[in-house]
CSV table of C-alpha atoms and ligand atoms in Angstrom, one decimal:
chain,number,residue,atom,x,y,z
E,24,UNK,CA,-13.1,-11.8,-7.9
E,25,UNK,CA,-9.8,-10.3,-8.8
E,26,UNK,CA,-9.2,-6.7,-7.6
E,27,UNK,CA,-5.8,-6.0,-9.0
E,28,UNK,CA,-4.1,-7.7,-11.9
E,29,UNK,CA,-0.6,-7.0,-12.8
E,30,UNK,CA,0.4,-8.8,-16.1
E,31,UNK,CA,3.8,-8.8,-17.7
E,32,UNK,CA,4.8,-5.4,-16.4
E,33,UNK,CA,8.3,-4.0,-17.1
E,34,UNK,CA,9.7,-0.6,-16.6
E,35,UNK,CA,13.0,1.1,-17.2
E,36,UNK,CA,14.4,4.5,-15.9
E,37,UNK,CA,16.5,5.3,-19.0
E,38,UNK,CA,18.8,2.2,-19.5
E,39,UNK,CA,18.3,0.9,-16.0
E,40,UNK,CA,15.5,-1.7,-15.7
E,41,UNK,CA,13.6,-1.4,-12.5
E,42,UNK,CA,10.9,-4.0,-13.2
E,43,UNK,CA,11.2,-7.1,-15.3
E,44,UNK,CA,8.1,-9.0,-16.5
E,45,UNK,CA,6.2,-8.7,-13.1
E,46,UNK,CA,2.9,-10.6,-12.9
E,47,UNK,CA,0.6,-11.3,-10.0
E,48,UNK,CA,-2.9,-10.8,-9.0
E,49,UNK,CA,-4.7,-9.9,-5.8
E,50,UNK,CA,-8.3,-11.1,-5.0
E,51,UNK,CA,-10.9,-9.1,-3.2
E,52,UNK,CA,-10.7,-9.7,0.5
E,53,UNK,CA,-7.0,-10.6,0.4
E,54,UNK,CA,-4.0,-9.0,2.1
E,55,UNK,CA,-1.0,-9.2,-0.3
E,56,UNK,CA,2.4,-8.3,1.0
E,57,UNK,CA,4.8,-7.1,-1.8
E,58,UNK,CA,7.9,-8.1,0.0
E,59,UNK,CA,11.3,-6.9,-1.2
E,60,UNK,CA,14.5,-5.2,0.1
E,61,UNK,CA,15.3,-1.6,-0.7
E,62,UNK,CA,15.7,-1.1,-4.5
E,63,UNK,CA,13.6,-4.1,-5.3
E,64,UNK,CA,11.1,-1.9,-7.3
E,65,UNK,CA,8.2,-1.7,-5.0
E,66,UNK,CA,7.7,2.1,-5.3
E,67,UNK,CA,8.2,1.9,-9.0
E,68,UNK,CA,5.4,-0.6,-9.2
E,69,UNK,CA,3.2,1.7,-7.0
E,70,UNK,CA,3.9,4.6,-9.4
E,71,UNK,CA,2.6,2.5,-12.3
E,72,UNK,CA,-0.4,1.5,-10.3
E,73,UNK,CA,-1.4,5.0,-9.5
E,74,UNK,CA,-0.4,6.4,-13.0
E,75,UNK,CA,2.3,8.7,-11.7
E,76,UNK,CA,4.4,6.8,-14.3
E,77,UNK,CA,2.8,5.6,-17.5
E,78,UNK,CA,3.0,1.9,-18.1
E,79,UNK,CA,6.1,0.8,-20.0
E,80,UNK,CA,5.3,-2.8,-21.0
E,81,UNK,CA,2.4,-4.9,-19.8
E,82,UNK,CA,-1.0,-4.5,-18.4
E,83,UNK,CA,-2.6,-3.4,-15.1
E,84,UNK,CA,-6.1,-4.1,-14.3
E,85,UNK,CA,-8.0,-2.5,-11.4
E,86,UNK,CA,-11.4,-3.9,-10.5
E,87,UNK,CA,-11.6,-5.1,-14.2
E,88,UNK,CA,-10.6,-1.7,-15.7
E,89,UNK,CA,-7.4,-1.5,-17.8
E,90,UNK,CA,-5.5,1.4,-16.1
E,91,UNK,CA,-4.1,2.6,-19.5
E,92,UNK,CA,-7.5,2.4,-21.5
E,93,UNK,CA,-9.8,3.6,-18.6
E,94,UNK,CA,-7.7,5.4,-16.2
E,95,UNK,CA,-10.4,7.4,-14.5
E,96,UNK,CA,-12.6,4.3,-13.8
E,97,UNK,CA,-9.5,2.4,-12.6
E,98,UNK,CA,-8.1,5.2,-10.4
E,99,UNK,CA,-11.5,6.0,-8.8
E,100,UNK,CA,-11.3,2.5,-7.4
E,101,UNK,CA,-7.9,2.9,-5.8
E,102,UNK,CA,-7.1,4.2,-2.4
E,103,UNK,CA,-3.4,4.9,-1.8
E,104,UNK,CA,-1.0,5.6,1.1
E,105,UNK,CA,2.3,6.8,-0.3
E,106,UNK,CA,5.6,6.4,1.4
E,107,UNK,CA,6.0,10.1,2.2
E,108,UNK,CA,3.3,11.5,4.3
E,109,UNK,CA,1.1,14.2,2.8
E,110,UNK,CA,-0.9,15.9,5.5
E,111,UNK,CA,-1.7,19.5,6.4
E,112,UNK,CA,-0.3,19.8,9.9
E,113,UNK,CA,-2.2,22.9,10.7
E,114,UNK,CA,-5.7,21.6,9.9
E,115,UNK,CA,-7.8,19.3,12.1
E,116,UNK,CA,-8.0,15.7,11.1
E,117,UNK,CA,-11.6,16.2,9.9
E,118,UNK,CA,-10.7,19.2,7.7
E,119,UNK,CA,-7.9,17.3,6.1
E,120,UNK,CA,-10.3,14.5,5.2
E,121,UNK,CA,-13.0,16.9,4.2
E,122,UNK,CA,-10.5,18.6,1.9
E,123,UNK,CA,-9.6,15.3,0.3
E,124,UNK,CA,-13.2,14.2,0.0
E,125,UNK,CA,-13.8,17.5,-2.0
E,126,UNK,CA,-11.1,16.4,-4.5
E,127,UNK,CA,-13.2,13.3,-5.1
E,128,UNK,CA,-16.4,15.3,-5.6
E,129,UNK,CA,-17.8,14.5,-2.2
E,130,UNK,CA,-19.3,17.2,0.1
E,131,UNK,CA,-21.8,18.0,2.7
E,132,UNK,CA,-23.7,15.1,4.4
E,133,UNK,CA,-22.2,12.3,2.2
E,134,UNK,CA,-18.7,13.5,2.8
E,135,UNK,CA,-19.3,13.8,6.6
E,136,UNK,CA,-20.7,10.2,6.7
E,137,UNK,CA,-17.8,8.8,4.6
E,138,UNK,CA,-15.2,10.6,6.9
E,139,UNK,CA,-17.0,9.3,10.0
E,140,UNK,CA,-17.0,5.7,8.7
E,141,UNK,CA,-13.3,5.8,7.6
E,142,UNK,CA,-12.1,7.2,10.9
E,143,UNK,CA,-14.1,4.7,12.8
E,144,UNK,CA,-12.6,1.9,10.7
E,145,UNK,CA,-9.1,3.1,11.8
E,146,UNK,CA,-10.1,3.6,15.4
E,147,UNK,CA,-9.6,7.4,15.0
E,148,UNK,CA,-13.2,8.7,15.4
E,149,UNK,CA,-12.5,10.4,18.7
E,150,UNK,CA,-9.5,12.3,17.2
E,151,UNK,CA,-11.4,14.0,14.4
E,152,UNK,CA,-11.1,17.5,15.8
E,153,UNK,CA,-7.5,17.4,16.9
E,154,UNK,CA,-4.9,19.2,14.8
E,155,UNK,CA,-2.7,16.8,12.9
E,156,UNK,CA,0.4,18.4,14.3
E,157,UNK,CA,-0.7,17.2,17.8
E,158,UNK,CA,-0.9,13.6,16.6
E,159,UNK,CA,1.9,11.0,17.0
E,160,UNK,CA,3.3,9.3,14.0
E,161,UNK,CA,1.1,6.2,14.3
E,162,UNK,CA,-2.1,8.3,14.5
E,163,UNK,CA,-1.0,10.4,11.6
E,164,UNK,CA,-0.5,7.3,9.4
E,165,UNK,CA,-3.9,5.9,10.6
E,166,UNK,CA,-5.4,9.1,9.5
E,167,UNK,CA,-3.8,8.8,6.0
E,168,UNK,CA,-5.2,5.3,5.7
E,169,UNK,CA,-8.7,6.6,6.7
E,170,UNK,CA,-8.4,9.3,4.0
E,171,UNK,CA,-7.5,6.7,1.3
E,172,UNK,CA,-10.8,5.0,2.2
E,173,UNK,CA,-13.2,8.0,1.9
E,174,UNK,CA,-14.2,7.6,-1.8
E,175,UNK,CA,-14.9,3.9,-1.2
E,176,UNK,CA,-12.0,2.2,-3.1
E,177,UNK,CA,-12.0,-1.5,-3.8
E,178,UNK,CA,-8.2,-1.6,-3.8
E,179,UNK,CA,-6.0,-0.2,-1.1
E,180,UNK,CA,-2.3,0.4,-1.8
E,181,UNK,CA,0.2,1.2,0.9
E,182,UNK,CA,3.9,1.8,0.3
E,183,UNK,CA,5.9,0.9,3.4
E,184,UNK,CA,3.2,2.4,5.7
E,185,UNK,CA,4.9,1.6,9.0
E,186,UNK,CA,8.4,3.0,8.4
E,187,UNK,CA,9.6,5.0,11.4
E,188,UNK,CA,6.9,3.9,13.7
E,189,UNK,CA,7.2,2.2,17.0
E,190,UNK,CA,6.3,-1.4,17.6
E,191,UNK,CA,2.9,-0.7,19.1
E,192,UNK,CA,1.9,1.6,16.3
E,193,UNK,CA,3.1,-0.9,13.7
E,194,UNK,CA,1.0,-3.6,15.2
E,195,UNK,CA,-2.1,-1.5,15.4
E,196,UNK,CA,-1.8,-0.4,11.8
E,197,UNK,CA,-1.1,-3.9,10.6
E,198,UNK,CA,-4.1,-5.2,12.4
E,199,UNK,CA,-6.4,-2.5,11.1
E,200,UNK,CA,-5.4,-3.1,7.5
E,201,UNK,CA,-5.8,-6.8,7.8
E,202,UNK,CA,-9.3,-6.1,9.0
E,203,UNK,CA,-10.0,-4.0,5.9
E,204,UNK,CA,-8.8,-6.8,3.8
E,205,UNK,CA,-11.3,-9.2,5.7
E,206,UNK,CA,-14.0,-6.8,5.0
E,207,UNK,CA,-13.6,-7.2,1.2
E,208,UNK,CA,-10.9,-4.9,0.0
E,209,UNK,CA,-7.9,-6.1,-2.1
E,210,UNK,CA,-4.9,-4.9,-0.1
E,211,UNK,CA,-1.4,-4.5,-1.6
E,212,UNK,CA,1.1,-3.6,1.2
E,213,UNK,CA,4.7,-3.0,0.2
E,214,UNK,CA,7.2,-3.8,3.0
E,215,UNK,CA,10.7,-5.2,3.7
E,216,UNK,CA,9.6,-6.3,7.2
E,217,UNK,CA,8.4,-10.0,7.4
E,218,UNK,CA,6.9,-9.5,10.9
E,219,UNK,CA,4.0,-7.5,9.3
E,220,UNK,CA,2.9,-10.7,7.4
E,221,UNK,CA,0.5,-13.4,8.7
E,222,UNK,CA,0.7,-17.0,7.5
E,223,UNK,CA,-2.6,-16.8,5.7
E,224,UNK,CA,-1.5,-13.7,3.7
E,225,UNK,CA,-0.4,-13.8,0.1
E,226,UNK,CA,3.2,-12.8,-0.3
E,227,UNK,CA,4.7,-11.7,-3.6
E,228,UNK,CA,8.6,-11.6,-3.2
E,229,UNK,CA,10.2,-8.9,-5.3
E,230,UNK,CA,13.9,-8.7,-5.8
E,231,UNK,CA,15.9,-6.7,-8.4
E,232,UNK,CA,12.6,-6.0,-10.3
E,233,UNK,CA,11.7,-9.7,-10.5
E,234,UNK,CA,9.0,-11.8,-8.8
E,235,UNK,CA,10.9,-14.6,-7.1
E,236,UNK,CA,7.7,-16.2,-5.5
E,237,UNK,CA,4.1,-15.8,-5.1
E,238,UNK,CA,1.9,-17.7,-2.7
E,239,UNK,CA,0.7,-18.1,0.9
E,240,UNK,CA,3.2,-16.8,3.5
E,241,UNK,CA,2.9,-20.0,5.6
E,242,UNK,CA,3.9,-22.0,2.5
E,243,UNK,CA,6.8,-19.8,1.7
E,244,UNK,CA,8.0,-19.9,5.3
E,245,UNK,CA,8.0,-23.7,5.5
E,246,UNK,CA,9.6,-25.0,8.6
E,247,UNK,CA,12.3,-22.3,8.7
E,248,UNK,CA,10.2,-19.2,9.1
E,249,UNK,CA,9.5,-16.3,6.8
E,250,UNK,CA,12.5,-14.2,7.8
E,251,UNK,CA,15.0,-17.0,6.9
E,252,UNK,CA,13.2,-18.0,3.7
E,253,UNK,CA,13.2,-14.4,2.6
E,254,UNK,CA,16.8,-13.8,3.4
E,255,UNK,CA,18.0,-16.8,1.7
E,256,UNK,CA,16.0,-15.9,-1.5
E,257,UNK,CA,17.6,-12.5,-1.5
E,258,UNK,CA,21.0,-13.6,-0.1
E,259,UNK,CA,23.2,-11.7,-2.5
E,260,UNK,CA,22.0,-8.6,-0.8
E,261,UNK,CA,22.8,-9.6,2.8
E,262,UNK,CA,25.3,-7.5,4.5
E,263,UNK,CA,28.1,-9.4,6.1
E,264,UNK,CA,29.2,-7.9,9.4
E,265,UNK,CA,32.5,-9.0,10.7
B,16,ADP,P1,11.9,0.1,-3.7
B,16,ADP,O1,10.7,1.0,-3.5
B,16,ADP,O2,11.6,-1.4,-3.7
B,16,ADP,O3,13.0,0.4,-2.6
B,16,ADP,P2,12.4,1.5,-6.0
B,16,ADP,O4,11.1,1.3,-6.9
B,16,ADP,O5,12.4,2.9,-5.3
B,16,ADP,O6,12.5,0.4,-5.1
B,16,ADP,O7,13.6,1.4,-7.0
B,16,ADP,C1,13.9,0.4,-7.8
B,16,ADP,C2,15.2,0.7,-8.7
B,16,ADP,O8,14.9,1.8,-9.5
B,16,ADP,C3,16.3,1.1,-7.8
B,16,ADP,O9,17.5,0.6,-8.3
B,16,ADP,C4,16.3,2.6,-7.8
B,16,ADP,O10,17.6,3.1,-7.8
B,16,ADP,C5,15.8,2.9,-9.3
B,16,ADP,N1,15.0,4.2,-9.3
B,16,ADP,C6,14.0,4.5,-8.6
B,16,ADP,N2,13.4,5.7,-9.0
B,16,ADP,C7,14.3,6.1,-10.0
B,16,ADP,C8,14.2,7.4,-10.8
B,16,ADP,N3,13.4,8.3,-10.6
B,16,ADP,N4,15.3,7.4,-11.7
B,16,ADP,C9,16.2,6.5,-11.9
B,16,ADP,N5,16.2,5.3,-11.2
B,16,ADP,C10,15.3,5.2,-10.2
B,17,MG,MG1,10.2,2.2,-2.0
């Protein structure tokens, strides 16, 4: 079953074209990395997927719902972690999540159950009563991912979720999100870091607003490794240090 379907999507900011005829799909249970250097158009695509921007050209399907025609049904099935953290630092983890559950119409016992389950999935259950301000960056990010799961989405979108984190936190988060994909979610993970991608993951390479390739990471890497394959595809952007 296809969770997310992006079909011939283009988008321009005024005269500058940020996305050119972008098409790919992500099946349920798949971890798909949207791999591209800065300026590739990753966040622009995320804005279209979450309706922060209205679709220019093309079609976006979420769990079978057309996001332009049935935005409510489509958005209800999306969980999103944006590039910029959005947490209330002075509230506890649980209160932050309860507030967000309320926005989705969940309260009381069902909210408590959903919050507990989401925190457990991210290995954060024992931190539920801590103030967010006291958490390190990695735990804050895990909490944001837990928050994105509370309303039971089928598609999870994460825009460069490990930026600024140390290696151990990056690894923990990457592992957790791969597990979420294995449990049946369609995951779209925007990144410019090849070490977050596993050979069996789907990789969509985005460069200057265009999809350059779409397939299994292991196949894209070939004998040379994913880092080299990615660099050679996007070579014009490589900085030459002398
Ligand atoms: P990424 O997330 O892959 O770094 P973005 O989607 O942020 O890429 O940017 C894609 C292109 O669109 C870049 O050239 C960027 O400068 C441009 N861009 C992004 N946001 C805006 C905006 N609000 N107005 C004009 N241009 C923008
Ligand atoms: Mg971005």
